[in-house]
Short mmCIF file of C-alpha atoms in Angstrom, two decimals:
data_model
loop_
_atom_site.label_atom_id
_atom_site.label_comp_id
_atom_site.label_asym_id
_atom_site.label_seq_id
_atom_site.Cartn_x
_atom_site.Cartn_y
_atom_site.Cartn_z
CA UNK A 13 0.44 -26.28 -26.11
CA UNK A 14 0.88 -24.18 -23.02
CA UNK A 15 3.05 -25.56 -19.96
CA UNK A 16 0.73 -26.23 -16.89
CA UNK A 17 1.44 -24.34 -13.81
CA UNK A 18 3.01 -26.29 -10.85
CA UNK A 19 0.72 -26.94 -7.88
CA UNK A 20 2.71 -24.85 -5.82
CA UNK A 21 3.20 -22.13 -8.52
CA UNK A 22 1.31 -19.23 -6.28
CA UNK A 23 3.21 -20.15 -3.26
CA UNK A 24 6.98 -20.01 -5.02
CA UNK A 25 5.57 -16.58 -6.69
CA UNK A 26 4.66 -15.09 -3.12
CA UNK A 27 8.18 -16.32 -2.02
CA UNK A 28 9.79 -14.94 -5.07
CA UNK A 29 8.14 -11.50 -4.39
CA UNK A 30 8.89 -11.45 -0.59
CA UNK A 31 12.54 -12.30 -1.05
CA UNK A 32 12.94 -9.79 -4.04
CA UNK A 33 11.30 -7.02 -1.95
CA UNK A 34 13.89 -7.36 0.65
CA UNK A 35 16.58 -7.18 -1.63
CA UNK A 36 15.24 -4.26 -3.58
CA UNK A 37 14.42 -2.55 -0.20
CA UNK A 38 18.08 -3.02 0.95
CA UNK A 39 20.36 -2.43 -2.36
CA UNK A 40 17.94 -0.17 -4.22
CA UNK A 41 16.43 -1.06 -7.81
CA UNK A 42 19.49 0.07 -9.87
CA UNK A 43 22.09 -1.97 -7.51
CA UNK A 44 20.02 -5.03 -6.97
CA UNK A 45 20.50 -8.01 -9.69
CA UNK A 46 18.36 -10.68 -10.77
CA UNK A 47 21.26 -13.12 -9.79
CA UNK A 48 21.38 -11.39 -6.30
CA UNK A 49 17.57 -12.03 -6.11
CA UNK A 50 17.39 -15.32 -7.19
CA UNK A 51 20.18 -16.29 -4.33
CA UNK A 52 17.90 -14.50 -1.77
CA UNK A 53 15.16 -16.81 -3.12
CA UNK A 54 17.06 -20.06 -3.01
CA UNK A 55 16.38 -20.64 -6.67
CA UNK A 56 17.94 -20.86 -9.96
CA UNK A 57 18.12 -17.67 -12.10
CA UNK A 58 16.68 -19.39 -14.78
CA UNK A 59 13.60 -20.40 -12.80
CA UNK A 60 13.31 -16.79 -11.56
CA UNK A 61 13.21 -15.74 -15.25
CA UNK A 62 10.47 -18.41 -15.52
CA UNK A 63 8.11 -16.58 -13.20
CA UNK A 64 9.55 -12.82 -14.04
CA UNK A 65 11.17 -12.12 -17.30
CA UNK A 66 12.67 -9.35 -16.20
CA UNK A 67 13.58 -6.93 -13.23
CA UNK A 68 11.10 -4.30 -14.25
CA UNK A 69 8.44 -6.79 -14.38
CA UNK A 70 9.56 -8.01 -11.01
CA UNK A 71 9.48 -4.68 -9.72
CA UNK A 72 5.98 -4.28 -11.16
CA UNK A 73 4.49 -7.24 -9.80
CA UNK A 74 5.79 -6.53 -6.22
CA UNK A 75 3.91 -3.08 -6.35
CA UNK A 76 1.22 -4.17 -8.26
CA UNK A 77 0.45 -7.49 -5.60
CA UNK A 78 0.63 -4.84 -2.65
CA UNK A 79 -1.37 -2.12 -3.91
CA UNK A 80 -4.02 -4.99 -4.93
CA UNK A 81 -3.72 -6.46 -1.23
CA UNK A 82 -4.36 -3.19 0.27
CA UNK A 83 -7.30 -2.40 -2.30
CA UNK A 84 -8.78 -5.59 -0.94
CA UNK A 85 -8.60 -5.26 2.63
CA UNK A 86 -10.11 -1.67 2.33
CA UNK A 87 -13.00 -2.73 0.55
CA UNK A 88 -13.42 -5.97 2.77
CA UNK A 89 -13.51 -3.54 5.91
CA UNK A 90 -15.63 -0.91 4.54
CA UNK A 91 -19.12 -0.55 5.96
CA UNK A 92 -21.43 2.21 4.75
CA UNK A 93 -23.94 1.62 7.45
CA UNK A 94 -21.29 2.69 10.28
CA UNK A 95 -21.33 6.34 11.61
CA UNK A 96 -18.51 8.22 9.67
CA UNK A 97 -15.85 8.12 12.38
CA UNK A 98 -16.13 4.26 13.03
CA UNK A 99 -16.20 3.68 9.39
CA UNK A 100 -12.92 5.78 8.96
CA UNK A 101 -11.17 4.08 11.62
CA UNK A 102 -11.89 0.48 10.36
CA UNK A 103 -10.37 1.79 6.92
CA UNK A 104 -7.40 2.95 8.66
CA UNK A 105 -7.18 -0.24 10.73
CA UNK A 106 -7.37 -2.10 7.27
CA UNK A 107 -4.43 -0.39 5.81
CA UNK A 108 -2.35 -0.75 9.06
CA UNK A 109 -2.86 -4.45 8.97
CA UNK A 110 -2.28 -4.73 5.11
CA UNK A 111 1.29 -2.97 5.95
CA UNK A 112 1.96 -5.54 8.68
CA UNK A 113 5.00 -7.29 7.59
CA UNK A 114 4.95 -5.69 4.29
CA UNK A 115 7.93 -3.13 4.92
CA UNK A 116 9.84 -4.26 1.83
CA UNK A 117 7.29 -4.09 -0.51
CA UNK A 118 6.09 -0.88 0.69
CA UNK A 119 9.28 0.67 0.27
CA UNK A 120 9.68 -0.65 -3.09
CA UNK A 121 6.01 0.87 -3.90
CA UNK A 122 7.48 4.42 -2.51
CA UNK A 123 10.98 4.52 -4.00
CA UNK A 124 10.52 2.13 -7.38
CA UNK A 125 7.26 4.18 -9.12
CA UNK A 126 9.70 5.86 -11.57
CA UNK A 127 11.41 2.71 -13.39
CA UNK A 128 7.89 1.65 -14.32
CA UNK A 129 6.50 2.07 -17.92
CA UNK A 130 3.58 4.53 -18.15
CA UNK A 131 1.18 1.68 -18.84
CA UNK A 132 2.18 -0.01 -15.36
CA UNK A 133 1.84 3.31 -13.76
CA UNK A 134 -1.63 4.14 -14.79
CA UNK A 135 -2.62 0.48 -13.95
CA UNK A 136 -1.17 1.49 -10.06
CA UNK A 137 -2.47 4.81 -10.32
CA UNK A 138 -6.43 3.34 -10.64
CA UNK A 139 -5.87 1.08 -7.84
CA UNK A 140 -4.62 3.69 -5.92
CA UNK A 141 -6.99 6.45 -6.92
CA UNK A 142 -10.22 3.61 -5.91
CA UNK A 143 -8.37 3.41 -2.49
CA UNK A 144 -8.03 7.23 -1.65
CA UNK A 145 -11.79 8.14 -3.22
CA UNK A 146 -12.86 5.38 -0.56
CA UNK A 147 -11.44 7.33 2.40
CA UNK A 148 -12.25 10.52 0.79
CA UNK A 149 -15.60 10.01 0.71
CA UNK A 150 -15.99 9.20 4.41
CA UNK A 151 -13.90 12.32 5.35
CA UNK A 152 -16.35 14.45 2.95
CA UNK A 153 -19.33 12.60 5.00
CA UNK A 154 -17.48 13.84 8.28
CA UNK A 155 -17.16 17.63 6.85
CA UNK A 156 -19.15 18.26 3.81
CA UNK A 157 -17.35 21.62 3.63
CA UNK A 158 -14.50 19.62 2.30
CA UNK A 159 -16.09 18.84 -0.74
CA UNK A 160 -17.62 22.28 -1.56
CA UNK A 161 -16.72 23.80 -4.93
CA UNK A 162 -13.67 26.00 -4.63
CA UNK A 163 -12.64 24.92 -1.47
CA UNK A 164 -10.17 22.30 -2.80
CA UNK A 165 -9.28 20.91 0.48
CA UNK A 166 -10.62 17.25 0.38
CA UNK A 167 -7.80 15.88 -1.50
CA UNK A 168 -5.07 17.77 1.07
CA UNK A 169 -6.93 16.30 3.84
CA UNK A 170 -7.20 12.96 2.67
CA UNK A 171 -3.57 12.91 1.66
CA UNK A 172 -2.51 14.14 4.94
CA UNK A 173 -4.10 10.89 6.46
CA UNK A 174 -2.22 8.80 4.16
CA UNK A 175 1.08 10.73 5.05
CA UNK A 176 0.38 9.52 8.36
CA UNK A 177 -0.10 6.06 7.52
CA UNK A 178 2.66 5.30 4.80
CA UNK A 179 5.26 6.41 6.85
CA UNK A 180 4.81 4.20 9.96
CA UNK A 181 7.09 1.93 8.80
CA UNK A 182 9.95 4.22 9.64
CA UNK A 183 9.25 4.31 13.36
CA UNK A 184 6.75 1.57 14.24
CA UNK A 185 7.82 -1.48 15.96
CA UNK A 186 5.57 -4.77 16.51
CA UNK A 187 7.06 -5.22 20.19
CA UNK A 188 6.79 -1.39 20.76
CA UNK A 189 4.51 0.36 23.22
CA UNK A 190 2.08 1.17 20.88
CA UNK A 191 -0.02 -1.47 18.84
CA UNK A 192 -1.25 -1.00 15.47
CA UNK A 193 -4.67 -1.20 16.39
CA UNK A 194 -3.81 1.61 18.91
CA UNK A 195 -2.09 3.80 16.12
CA UNK A 196 -5.35 3.47 13.98
CA UNK A 197 -7.26 4.89 16.81
CA UNK A 198 -4.34 7.61 17.14
CA UNK A 199 -4.61 8.61 13.33
CA UNK A 200 -8.40 8.60 13.38
CA UNK A 201 -8.79 10.86 16.40
CA UNK A 202 -6.39 13.56 15.00
CA UNK A 203 -8.47 13.38 11.93
CA UNK A 204 -11.76 13.37 13.55
CA UNK A 205 -10.71 16.25 15.81
CA UNK A 206 -8.88 18.30 13.26
CA UNK A 207 -11.19 17.83 10.31
CA UNK A 208 -14.02 19.74 11.73
CA UNK A 209 -12.12 22.88 11.83
CA UNK A 210 -11.06 22.98 8.52
CA UNK A 211 -12.95 25.03 5.82
CA UNK A 212 -12.58 27.22 2.87
CA UNK A 213 -11.77 30.70 4.74
CA UNK A 214 -8.08 31.51 4.71
#
């Protein structure tokens, strides 16, 4: 008979993932050990293994949870009824808000992909593709030329936007002179002012 879950299972699970992400972000995937993570979490090593049977499983759970939260936030924020410029800014803001307090998980996502199994990478790629496709659809609406056959520009433009968002953690300060909402407007403005001039001509 399966052992029933404790009432606070999900709360403890979230605490373990946050604490483990902090250890991995500081020490790297190779140097961090389950013993160190257990100490950071304030739990026994046996309890840690009860939640996650291996370090690889823990790394995958951190990334999968982070990416799933991002996917959910983008789905919730998206409103196809809005003008495309406003729709894009809402999506950008959703990404930046999801990144709030998630710098460690984000670092793990950026740096630990190679340690995952092919099946795990495929699962994460499916989620990431859904997120990217939602942004690409809005960019294509803003400039239909990006999606014309033979131009091959929609993906570069879309990923350029994500480049601006994914590295925010390296410079953004919560108590700095610009808020996340401010930067959402800045990033969107850069895309809106620049995307109209992008075409297939070289």
